[in-house]
Amino acid sequence: MKKVIGSLVAMGLLTSSAMAGTLTVAHTNLELSGGITAGFFMIDKTNNNNDPGAKDYFRITSLDIELSSKVNDTIGFVLDFGNENIDNNGDEFKDTLLTGDPSQAGNRFGVHYAYISIRPIDNLTIDAGKLATNVGYELAHTFENPNVFYGMVWYAQPFLYNGVRITYEFMDNLSLYFEYNQDTLTISNTTARDAFAVGVLGNLMNVDFAISYYDYSNLKNLVDIVLSTKLGSLDVALNFDYQWMDDTLKNDFKNQGATSIDDSAYGIALYLTPNLTETLSVPIRLEYVNDGKITNNAGVNKDDGLYGISGDSAYSITITPTYKPTKNSFVRAEFGYIKMDNITDLFKNGDGVKKDSRYVYGVEAGYMF
């Protein structure tokens, strides 16, 4: 199930469902939607002007097809599949400001999410299968987001997982959900193999909101708040995220020799999209993350914090001018910059020397149906 706030998430682009068509197969009405996006990108690897060391690459960033049958009486389904990037371990890989690196990704064709929806009584829906999370502002497919590269706040949030979600609609603009899932996540040497979540979704005074609590067993917990609205020609959204470690993870760091552990962190992402005309917009994402420090006996900061940054904090800015030649297509450029307050293993120059910042830029085109 796509997040309730999905109608504003596109920030001037179209969501895949907006262009959905209807098919009739064996007397069953199915909705078909999806999209394809591709682009050319460059990622900075050094600040040395004599050896820029940037990587450039072409990539299909999204290839997606979604089939769905609405819950008319008691049962329906959603099936979403297509191309996905994978890392060297075969795990799902997404281009983010933190980890985007074409040398680390391959491709495969598979299911993104798929679930059966059952409605045993009015206003109560049970979704079971592979789910897309309700946590966070940015969605699974690049064409559903205002920016191409995913942000720092998104990087530390849940994404896709097997599980069951129960949603109760109190009224047209207010729903409560509970879910249990098998979302596997590893930080340092500690792995969570399941999680549960509760949250409320709705609209109040023309502001869409999603408030969620998500608990990874023996690993970490997070509270996530998403607000989005439209102010004249300006789309505005805010994603605030507060996370803290469980004792098992803290003990793991201590066993590795950590002498100082900051066991909580927070991140905030502000999305601003001025819609200059019906066809031209300029989405801007501003982020700040405070991850604290994990220090060992040598006084070295680790990149194993809850947001995966080095040192105490980091900030980023992403600007993505977007032109829509038609209602279901776009061409957009993107510039992103991220800066940490400490050098990190994630960013290195052409000689392998660590640094504390990077930039990404590129051009992407997309078509939705």
Tab-separated table of C-alpha atoms in Angstrom:
chain	number	residue	atom	x	y	z
A	1	MET	CA	0.000	0.000	0.000
A	2	LYS	CA	1.438	3.334	-0.953
A	3	LYS	CA	1.638	5.896	1.798
A	4	VAL	CA	-1.456	8.003	2.403
A	5	ILE	CA	0.593	11.114	1.676
A	6	GLY	CA	1.550	9.849	-1.770
A	7	SER	CA	-0.530	12.468	-3.586
A	8	LEU	CA	1.945	15.168	-2.546
A	9	VAL	CA	5.094	13.104	-2.532
A	10	ALA	CA	5.649	13.549	-6.250
A	11	MET	CA	6.138	17.311	-5.657
A	12	GLY	CA	5.028	18.381	-9.119
A	13	LEU	CA	5.690	15.022	-10.797
A	14	LEU	CA	3.030	12.378	-11.295
A	15	THR	CA	2.706	9.327	-9.090
A	16	SER	CA	2.396	6.037	-10.964
A	17	SER	CA	-1.210	5.602	-9.868
A	18	ALA	CA	-2.182	8.953	-11.380
A	19	MET	CA	-1.918	7.539	-14.902
A	20	ALA	CA	-3.328	4.089	-14.104
A	21	GLY	CA	-5.346	2.369	-16.815
A	22	THR	CA	-7.936	-0.384	-16.438
A	23	LEU	CA	-7.660	-3.859	-17.963
A	24	THR	CA	-10.240	-6.633	-18.012
A	25	VAL	CA	-8.747	-10.105	-17.606
A	26	ALA	CA	-10.994	-13.145	-17.111
A	27	HIS	CA	-13.888	-10.868	-16.089
A	28	THR	CA	-11.678	-9.166	-13.478
A	29	ASN	CA	-10.915	-5.445	-13.624
A	30	LEU	CA	-7.235	-4.752	-13.052
A	31	GLU	CA	-5.432	-1.440	-12.793
A	32	LEU	CA	-2.109	-1.126	-14.615
A	33	SER	CA	0.413	1.609	-13.841
A	34	GLY	CA	4.157	2.097	-13.780
A	35	GLY	CA	7.043	4.005	-15.229
A	36	ILE	CA	10.551	3.958	-16.604
A	37	THR	CA	13.371	6.401	-15.853
A	38	ALA	CA	16.957	6.545	-17.044
A	39	GLY	CA	19.786	9.005	-16.720
A	40	PHE	CA	23.433	9.982	-16.843
A	41	PHE	CA	25.198	10.765	-13.554
A	42	MET	CA	28.564	11.786	-12.141
A	43	ILE	CA	29.780	11.185	-8.577
A	44	ASP	CA	32.686	13.079	-7.064
A	45	LYS	CA	35.520	10.976	-5.671
A	46	THR	CA	38.070	13.665	-4.821
A	47	ASN	CA	38.500	17.383	-4.292
A	48	ASN	CA	41.894	17.365	-6.040
A	49	ASN	CA	41.589	19.721	-9.018
A	50	ASN	CA	44.451	17.968	-10.819
A	51	ASP	CA	42.810	14.555	-10.528
A	52	PRO	CA	39.038	15.001	-10.232
A	53	GLY	CA	38.490	11.238	-10.114
A	54	ALA	CA	34.747	11.560	-10.736
A	55	LYS	CA	32.791	8.546	-11.965
A	56	ASP	CA	30.251	8.944	-14.725
A	57	TYR	CA	27.687	6.330	-15.696
A	58	PHE	CA	24.393	5.672	-17.473
A	59	ARG	CA	21.697	3.780	-15.593
A	60	ILE	CA	18.058	2.728	-15.740
A	61	THR	CA	17.050	4.179	-12.386
A	62	SER	CA	13.527	2.713	-12.410
A	63	LEU	CA	11.595	0.208	-14.505
A	64	ASP	CA	8.319	-0.540	-12.779
A	65	ILE	CA	4.979	-2.210	-13.520
A	66	GLU	CA	2.170	-2.373	-10.989
A	67	LEU	CA	-0.969	-4.490	-11.289
A	68	SER	CA	-3.729	-4.173	-8.712
A	69	SER	CA	-7.285	-5.190	-8.067
A	70	LYS	CA	-9.171	-3.079	-5.559
A	71	VAL	CA	-10.848	-4.646	-2.553
A	72	ASN	CA	-14.432	-4.475	-3.827
A	73	ASP	CA	-16.056	-6.864	-1.350
A	74	THR	CA	-13.551	-8.840	0.691
A	75	ILE	CA	-10.318	-9.402	-1.234
A	76	GLY	CA	-7.900	-7.762	-3.673
A	77	PHE	CA	-4.181	-7.626	-4.436
A	78	VAL	CA	-1.219	-5.463	-5.468
A	79	LEU	CA	1.748	-6.732	-7.493
A	80	ASP	CA	4.657	-4.394	-8.245
A	81	PHE	CA	7.701	-5.636	-10.158
A	82	GLY	CA	10.489	-4.471	-12.416
A	83	ASN	CA	14.192	-3.713	-12.615
A	84	GLU	CA	16.110	-3.169	-9.381
A	85	ASN	CA	19.742	-2.419	-8.641
A	86	ILE	CA	21.610	-4.833	-6.372
A	87	ASP	CA	24.915	-4.603	-4.535
A	88	ASN	CA	27.762	-7.115	-4.642
A	89	ASN	CA	25.975	-9.288	-2.052
A	90	GLY	CA	22.787	-9.471	-4.101
A	91	ASP	CA	20.914	-7.159	-1.707
A	92	GLU	CA	18.756	-4.287	-2.905
A	93	PHE	CA	20.834	-1.223	-3.656
A	94	LYS	CA	19.579	2.336	-3.967
A	95	ASP	CA	21.430	5.419	-5.146
A	96	THR	CA	21.650	7.721	-2.123
A	97	LEU	CA	23.754	10.747	-1.344
A	98	LEU	CA	25.602	8.517	1.141
A	99	THR	CA	26.193	5.352	-0.882
A	100	GLY	CA	25.582	6.084	-4.570
A	101	ASP	CA	28.372	4.304	-6.459
A	102	PRO	CA	27.820	2.609	-9.829
A	103	SER	CA	30.779	0.267	-9.301
A	104	GLN	CA	28.894	-1.379	-6.414
A	105	ALA	CA	25.632	-2.135	-8.221
A	106	GLY	CA	24.304	-4.682	-10.689
A	107	ASN	CA	20.789	-5.339	-12.013
A	108	ARG	CA	18.066	-7.942	-11.704
A	109	PHE	CA	14.370	-8.209	-12.495
A	110	GLY	CA	12.131	-9.037	-9.560
A	111	VAL	CA	9.201	-8.243	-7.289
A	112	HIS	CA	9.425	-4.957	-5.394
A	113	TYR	CA	6.326	-5.495	-3.281
A	114	ALA	CA	3.243	-7.710	-3.526
A	115	TYR	CA	0.439	-8.444	-1.105
A	116	ILE	CA	-3.101	-9.724	-0.720
A	117	SER	CA	-5.641	-7.316	0.793
A	118	ILE	CA	-8.562	-8.715	2.794
A	119	ARG	CA	-11.429	-6.656	4.195
A	120	PRO	CA	-13.341	-8.828	6.697
A	121	ILE	CA	-15.463	-5.895	7.890
A	122	ASP	CA	-16.073	-2.328	6.776
A	123	ASN	CA	-13.132	0.036	7.425
A	124	LEU	CA	-10.719	-2.798	8.341
A	125	THR	CA	-8.084	-3.970	5.834
A	126	ILE	CA	-5.442	-6.666	6.277
A	127	ASP	CA	-2.462	-6.593	3.877
A	128	ALA	CA	-0.181	-9.636	3.870
A	129	GLY	CA	2.890	-10.261	1.704
A	130	LYS	CA	5.852	-8.066	0.810
A	131	LEU	CA	5.003	-4.544	1.958
A	132	ALA	CA	6.314	-1.042	1.327
A	133	THR	CA	6.828	0.816	4.601
A	134	ASN	CA	4.602	3.644	5.832
A	135	VAL	CA	7.651	5.275	7.450
A	136	GLY	CA	9.256	8.307	5.809
A	137	TYR	CA	8.506	10.697	2.977
A	138	GLU	CA	10.427	9.300	0.006
A	139	LEU	CA	8.845	6.399	-1.881
A	140	ALA	CA	10.169	3.239	-3.499
A	141	HIS	CA	10.442	4.394	-7.123
A	142	THR	CA	12.585	7.299	-8.210
A	143	PHE	CA	9.831	8.804	-10.383
A	144	GLU	CA	7.573	9.116	-7.319
A	145	ASN	CA	10.048	11.403	-5.552
A	146	PRO	CA	11.008	15.034	-6.180
A	147	ASN	CA	14.735	14.105	-6.295
A	148	VAL	CA	16.660	11.344	-8.051
A	149	PHE	CA	19.096	10.359	-5.291
A	150	TYR	CA	17.616	9.309	-1.946
A	151	GLY	CA	18.524	11.364	1.110
A	152	MET	CA	20.336	10.760	4.387
A	153	VAL	CA	17.130	10.546	6.416
A	154	TRP	CA	15.686	7.957	4.025
A	155	TYR	CA	18.911	5.911	4.253
A	156	ALA	CA	18.270	5.042	7.932
A	157	GLN	CA	14.563	4.206	7.534
A	158	PRO	CA	12.859	0.857	6.773
A	159	PHE	CA	11.967	0.169	3.145
A	160	LEU	CA	10.505	-3.129	1.810
A	161	TYR	CA	9.883	-6.296	3.829
A	162	ASN	CA	7.672	-9.367	4.269
A	163	GLY	CA	4.938	-8.955	6.834
A	164	VAL	CA	1.315	-8.216	7.663
A	165	ARG	CA	-0.332	-4.821	8.198
A	166	ILE	CA	-3.760	-4.140	9.706
A	167	THR	CA	-5.312	-0.753	8.926
A	168	TYR	CA	-8.496	0.602	10.488
A	169	GLU	CA	-10.151	3.658	8.946
A	170	PHE	CA	-11.826	5.705	11.659
A	171	MET	CA	-13.088	8.193	9.062
A	172	ASP	CA	-12.231	9.361	5.554
A	173	ASN	CA	-9.192	11.347	6.713
A	174	LEU	CA	-7.918	9.280	9.652
A	175	SER	CA	-6.510	5.727	9.813
A	176	LEU	CA	-4.645	3.698	12.418
A	177	TYR	CA	-2.313	0.849	11.441
A	178	PHE	CA	-0.366	-1.947	13.118
A	179	GLU	CA	2.118	-4.244	11.436
A	180	TYR	CA	4.470	-7.112	12.160
A	181	ASN	CA	7.201	-7.894	9.663
A	182	GLN	CA	10.480	-9.715	9.055
A	183	ASP	CA	12.597	-6.672	8.236
A	184	THR	CA	16.203	-7.860	8.561
A	185	LEU	CA	18.732	-5.129	9.361
A	186	THR	CA	22.351	-5.272	10.545
A	187	ILE	CA	24.310	-2.513	12.300
A	188	SER	CA	27.875	-3.380	13.265
A	189	ASN	CA	27.643	-7.051	14.374
A	190	THR	CA	24.025	-6.931	15.573
A	191	THR	CA	21.136	-8.110	13.388
A	192	ALA	CA	17.402	-7.578	13.808
A	193	ARG	CA	15.326	-10.242	12.062
A	194	ASP	CA	11.851	-8.884	12.729
A	195	ALA	CA	10.102	-5.660	13.683
A	196	PHE	CA	6.725	-4.187	14.476
A	197	ALA	CA	5.190	-0.778	13.843
A	198	VAL	CA	2.165	1.291	14.803
A	199	GLY	CA	1.079	4.583	13.340
A	200	VAL	CA	-1.628	7.017	12.361
A	201	LEU	CA	-2.211	8.446	8.876
A	202	GLY	CA	-4.553	11.209	7.843
A	203	ASN	CA	-5.289	14.787	6.918
A	204	LEU	CA	-6.016	17.742	9.186
A	205	MET	CA	-6.675	21.277	7.925
A	206	ASN	CA	-5.238	20.430	4.475
A	207	VAL	CA	-2.049	18.979	5.973
A	208	ASP	CA	-1.334	15.310	5.215
A	209	PHE	CA	0.414	13.587	8.115
A	210	ALA	CA	1.935	10.230	9.029
A	211	ILE	CA	3.176	9.500	12.555
A	212	SER	CA	4.844	6.126	13.112
A	213	TYR	CA	6.700	4.162	15.780
A	214	TYR	CA	8.943	1.403	14.404
A	215	ASP	CA	10.761	-1.156	16.589
A	216	TYR	CA	13.585	-3.348	15.283
A	217	SER	CA	13.992	-6.227	17.735
A	218	ASN	CA	17.237	-5.961	19.788
A	219	LEU	CA	18.620	-3.270	17.480
A	220	LYS	CA	17.004	0.165	17.380
A	221	ASN	CA	13.727	2.082	17.553
A	222	LEU	CA	12.488	5.133	15.726
A	223	VAL	CA	9.694	7.691	15.792
A	224	ASP	CA	8.951	9.237	12.411
A	225	ILE	CA	6.769	12.244	11.551
A	226	VAL	CA	5.865	13.346	8.028
A	227	LEU	CA	3.882	16.499	7.243
A	228	SER	CA	3.061	17.775	3.769
A	229	THR	CA	0.855	20.476	2.296
A	230	LYS	CA	0.538	22.970	-0.546
A	231	LEU	CA	0.881	26.728	-0.065
A	232	GLY	CA	-0.260	28.350	-3.280
A	233	SER	CA	2.253	27.265	-5.921
A	234	LEU	CA	4.707	25.945	-3.299
A	235	ASP	CA	4.701	22.282	-2.213
A	236	VAL	CA	6.110	21.833	1.293
A	237	ALA	CA	6.950	18.674	3.227
A	238	LEU	CA	8.839	17.899	6.429
A	239	ASN	CA	10.210	14.539	7.583
A	240	PHE	CA	11.483	14.374	11.191
A	241	ASP	CA	13.077	11.173	12.428
A	242	TYR	CA	14.256	10.321	15.992
A	243	GLN	CA	16.093	7.029	16.614
A	244	TRP	CA	17.718	5.287	19.582
A	245	MET	CA	19.681	2.079	20.183
A	246	ASP	CA	18.594	-0.998	22.102
A	247	ASP	CA	20.906	-2.338	24.820
A	248	THR	CA	22.009	-5.239	22.605
A	249	LEU	CA	23.502	-2.869	20.027
A	250	LYS	CA	25.134	-0.688	22.680
A	251	ASN	CA	26.754	-3.761	24.245
A	252	ASP	CA	27.982	-4.821	20.807
A	253	PHE	CA	29.844	-1.515	20.407
A	254	LYS	CA	31.246	-1.797	23.945
A	255	ASN	CA	32.536	-5.304	23.205
A	256	GLN	CA	34.395	-3.850	20.216
A	257	GLY	CA	36.183	-1.391	22.472
A	258	ALA	CA	33.922	1.650	22.249
A	259	THR	CA	34.694	4.060	25.080
A	260	SER	CA	31.967	6.574	24.272
A	261	ILE	CA	28.555	5.853	22.717
A	262	ASP	CA	25.879	8.365	21.825
A	263	ASP	CA	22.855	6.031	21.707
A	264	SER	CA	20.334	8.393	20.081
A	265	ALA	CA	20.164	10.361	16.843
A	266	TYR	CA	17.812	12.517	14.825
A	267	GLY	CA	17.411	13.682	11.271
A	268	ILE	CA	15.274	16.259	9.547
A	269	ALA	CA	14.536	16.716	5.846
A	270	LEU	CA	12.730	19.726	4.403
A	271	TYR	CA	11.272	19.490	0.890
A	272	LEU	CA	10.401	22.707	-0.951
A	273	THR	CA	9.104	22.726	-4.509
A	274	PRO	CA	8.269	26.041	-6.185
A	275	ASN	CA	6.033	25.267	-9.169
A	276	LEU	CA	7.082	28.105	-11.455
A	277	THR	CA	4.697	27.119	-14.252
A	278	GLU	CA	2.517	24.113	-15.060
A	279	THR	CA	5.516	22.467	-16.692
A	280	LEU	CA	8.495	23.784	-14.693
A	281	SER	CA	9.359	23.222	-11.014
A	282	VAL	CA	12.507	23.292	-8.870
A	283	PRO	CA	12.398	20.725	-6.025
A	284	ILE	CA	14.863	21.458	-3.206
A	285	ARG	CA	15.735	19.083	-0.354
A	286	LEU	CA	17.583	20.329	2.733
A	287	GLU	CA	18.744	17.803	5.348
A	288	TYR	CA	20.486	17.797	8.703
A	289	VAL	CA	21.435	14.689	10.687
A	290	ASN	CA	22.859	14.497	14.205
A	291	ASP	CA	24.220	11.001	14.766
A	292	GLY	CA	26.463	11.498	17.791
A	293	LYS	CA	29.797	9.749	18.132
A	294	ILE	CA	30.954	6.199	18.674
A	295	THR	CA	34.580	6.463	19.792
A	296	ASN	CA	37.058	3.655	20.397
A	297	ASN	CA	40.292	3.565	22.395
A	298	ALA	CA	42.168	5.286	19.587
A	299	GLY	CA	39.657	8.117	19.546
A	300	VAL	CA	38.391	7.226	16.068
A	301	ASN	CA	34.810	7.949	15.042
A	302	LYS	CA	33.025	5.002	13.410
A	303	ASP	CA	30.574	5.052	10.507
A	304	ASP	CA	28.301	2.549	12.291
A	305	GLY	CA	25.941	5.044	13.900
A	306	LEU	CA	22.191	4.941	13.400
A	307	TYR	CA	22.391	7.103	10.270
A	308	GLY	CA	25.731	5.725	9.075
A	309	ILE	CA	27.544	9.055	9.085
A	310	SER	CA	30.913	9.867	10.620
A	311	GLY	CA	31.325	12.199	13.578
A	312	ASP	CA	28.532	14.200	15.167
A	313	SER	CA	26.559	15.604	12.254
A	314	ALA	CA	26.095	16.041	8.524
A	315	TYR	CA	24.049	18.181	6.177
A	316	SER	CA	23.056	17.978	2.538
A	317	ILE	CA	21.363	19.989	-0.178
A	318	THR	CA	19.758	18.615	-3.346
A	319	ILE	CA	18.385	20.766	-6.169
A	320	THR	CA	16.446	19.169	-9.032
A	321	PRO	CA	15.034	21.487	-11.739
A	322	THR	CA	12.263	19.545	-13.473
A	323	TYR	CA	10.520	20.088	-16.814
A	324	LYS	CA	7.338	18.180	-17.763
A	325	PRO	CA	6.784	18.205	-21.535
A	326	THR	CA	3.587	16.167	-20.990
A	327	LYS	CA	1.485	15.256	-17.957
A	328	ASN	CA	3.059	11.819	-17.713
A	329	SER	CA	6.710	12.560	-18.524
A	330	PHE	CA	9.591	14.641	-17.225
A	331	VAL	CA	13.204	15.623	-17.748
A	332	ARG	CA	15.175	16.754	-14.705
A	333	ALA	CA	18.692	17.699	-13.729
A	334	GLU	CA	20.083	17.167	-10.240
A	335	PHE	CA	22.869	18.539	-8.081
A	336	GLY	CA	23.472	17.090	-4.628
A	337	TYR	CA	26.084	17.904	-1.997
A	338	ILE	CA	26.710	16.239	1.363
A	339	LYS	CA	29.147	17.354	4.076
A	340	MET	CA	30.073	15.558	7.311
A	341	ASP	CA	31.954	17.026	10.264
A	342	ASN	CA	34.491	14.204	10.120
A	343	ILE	CA	36.273	12.173	7.439
A	344	THR	CA	34.535	8.928	6.546
A	345	ASP	CA	35.148	5.519	4.966
A	346	LEU	CA	32.262	6.227	2.585
A	347	PHE	CA	33.998	9.056	0.718
A	348	LYS	CA	37.493	8.578	-0.704
A	349	ASN	CA	39.549	10.208	-3.412
A	350	GLY	CA	41.237	8.471	-6.336
A	351	ASP	CA	44.176	7.478	-4.094
A	352	GLY	CA	41.914	5.953	-1.433
A	353	VAL	CA	42.339	8.877	0.990
A	354	LYS	CA	39.249	9.482	3.134
A	355	LYS	CA	37.435	12.798	2.964
A	356	ASP	CA	34.364	14.419	4.532
A	357	SER	CA	32.204	15.490	1.551
A	358	ARG	CA	31.004	14.517	-1.887
A	359	TYR	CA	28.780	15.792	-4.672
A	360	VAL	CA	26.588	14.070	-7.254
A	361	TYR	CA	24.979	15.498	-10.368
A	362	GLY	CA	23.230	14.218	-13.434
A	363	VAL	CA	20.252	14.275	-15.792
A	364	GLU	CA	17.268	11.899	-15.737
A	365	ALA	CA	14.238	11.435	-18.002
A	366	GLY	CA	11.077	9.531	-17.110
A	367	TYR	CA	7.780	8.348	-18.562
A	368	MET	CA	4.832	7.142	-16.453
A	369	PHE	CA	1.802	5.160	-17.578
